[in-house]
C-alpha positions as MATLAB code, in Angstrom:
seq = 'MFEVTVAPAQKALDAEPAREPRAYEALVREIGEDGACEVRDVFWSETCGRLQLFRTLSLAQHHARIAREAHSLKSAAGTFGYVRLATLALTLERSAERLGDVEFRDLLDRMDAAYAAARAQEPR';
ca = [
      12.799   -9.960   35.201;
       9.832   -7.903   34.047;
       6.454   -9.405   34.846;
       3.570   -8.466   32.575;
       0.664   -7.970   34.991;
      -1.597   -5.724   32.970;
      -3.896   -8.379   31.522;
      -7.037   -6.176   31.714;
      -5.203   -3.397   29.867;
      -3.976   -5.913   27.283;
      -7.502   -7.175   26.699;
      -8.756   -3.609   26.288;
      -5.971   -2.864   23.818;
      -6.666   -6.035   21.837;
     -10.319   -5.008   21.581;
      -9.439   -1.592   20.130;
      -9.667   -1.110   16.383;
      -6.281   -1.738   14.792;
      -6.652    1.335   12.597;
      -7.947    4.864   13.068;
      -9.056    5.849    9.528;
      -9.069    9.590   10.172;
      -5.278    9.560   10.622;
      -4.707    8.450    7.043;
      -7.312   10.918    5.788;
      -5.400   13.731    7.522;
      -2.187   12.597    5.840;
      -3.943   12.593    2.457;
      -5.078   16.176    3.077;
      -1.492   17.177    3.875;
       0.441   15.435    1.095;
      -2.167   14.136   -1.338;
      -3.449   10.652   -2.117;
      -0.447    9.571   -4.198;
       2.080   10.741   -1.628;
       0.196    9.184    1.276;
      -0.116    5.895   -0.591;
       3.613    5.836   -1.357;
       4.565    6.644    2.224;
       2.181    3.983    3.523;
       3.713    1.388    1.175;
       7.151    2.231    2.586;
       5.711    1.921    6.112;
       4.374   -1.579    5.377;
       7.684   -2.700    3.922;
       9.792   -1.229    6.729;
       7.442   -2.504    9.415;
       7.515   -6.036    8.049;
      11.308   -5.899    8.050;
      11.441   -4.370   11.514;
       9.142   -7.028   12.984;
      11.367   -9.717   11.468;
      14.479   -7.955   12.803;
      13.128   -7.998   16.359;
      12.997  -11.788   16.168;
      16.677  -12.027   15.184;
      18.047   -9.775   17.928;
      19.070  -11.048   21.325;
      17.174   -9.104   23.941;
      20.074   -9.329   26.395;
      22.627   -8.027   23.898;
      20.538   -5.596   21.858;
      17.955   -4.056   24.188;
      19.057   -0.505   23.257;
      18.689   -1.196   19.530;
      15.364   -2.918   20.124;
      14.156    0.155   22.033;
      15.286    2.471   19.187;
      13.590    0.330   16.552;
      10.439    0.188   18.681;
      10.502    3.991   18.989;
      10.679    4.353   15.204;
       7.871    1.841   14.749;
       5.727    3.614   17.340;
       6.116    6.947   15.577;
       5.435    5.595   12.102;
       2.449    3.514   13.213;
       0.985    6.532   15.003;
       1.287    8.640   11.856;
      -0.989    6.246   10.015;
      -3.376    5.705   12.898;
      -2.375    2.128   13.690;
      -3.111    2.670   17.357;
      -2.748   -0.884   18.607;
       0.618   -1.382   16.892;
       1.876    2.007   18.081;
       0.867    1.244   21.667;
       2.577   -2.135   21.627;
       5.714   -0.578   20.123;
       5.670    2.011   22.914;
       5.425   -0.800   25.451;
       8.468   -2.466   23.891;
      10.369    0.808   23.726;
       9.801    1.519   27.414;
      10.415   -1.996   28.703;
      13.106   -3.496   26.425;
      15.809   -3.563   29.066;
      13.522   -5.096   31.713;
      11.694   -7.737   29.679;
      12.422  -11.423   30.002;
      12.609  -13.584   26.900;
       9.107  -15.007   27.346;
       7.544  -11.557   27.778;
       9.549  -10.246   24.821;
       8.351  -13.061   22.535;
       4.767  -12.584   23.729;
       4.958   -8.872   22.966;
       6.392   -9.602   19.512;
       3.536  -12.045   18.854;
       1.040   -9.341   19.825;
       2.819   -6.818   17.580;
       2.682   -9.269   14.668;
      -1.043   -9.725   15.290;
      -1.586   -5.949   15.463;
       0.319   -5.525   12.191;
      -1.821   -8.196   10.522;
      -5.014   -6.640   11.888;
      -3.992   -3.204   10.635;
      -3.250   -4.594    7.170;
      -6.604   -6.390    7.160;
      -8.448   -3.145    7.962;
      -6.859   -1.267    5.083;
      -9.223   -0.314    2.293;
      -8.522   -2.262   -0.877;
];
């Protein structure tokens, strides 16, 4: 069973801003405000669905799918500068087959919190 023993690193990650605003600005420069806004809306919708999906999958039976979904989430979150969410998704991607159920649920709770924090930091 995978033991999560990186509490200082977790605290540092939780203290990081949930969003790096320059990432979205770079996307706007590349594809324009309308395009970036549309792509971001799709990201929010897909991420919400993906976070819900994680909670329905059995870690023991679906660790490969969980790792793939985490990889996709990591990439998408990184594109928009959601550093905390991307880092947590990377952690899930790399550890899915070694995590125990308690560690998995804890990581999902932290990902949900990072998602909420990123949404809260979005300009209105």
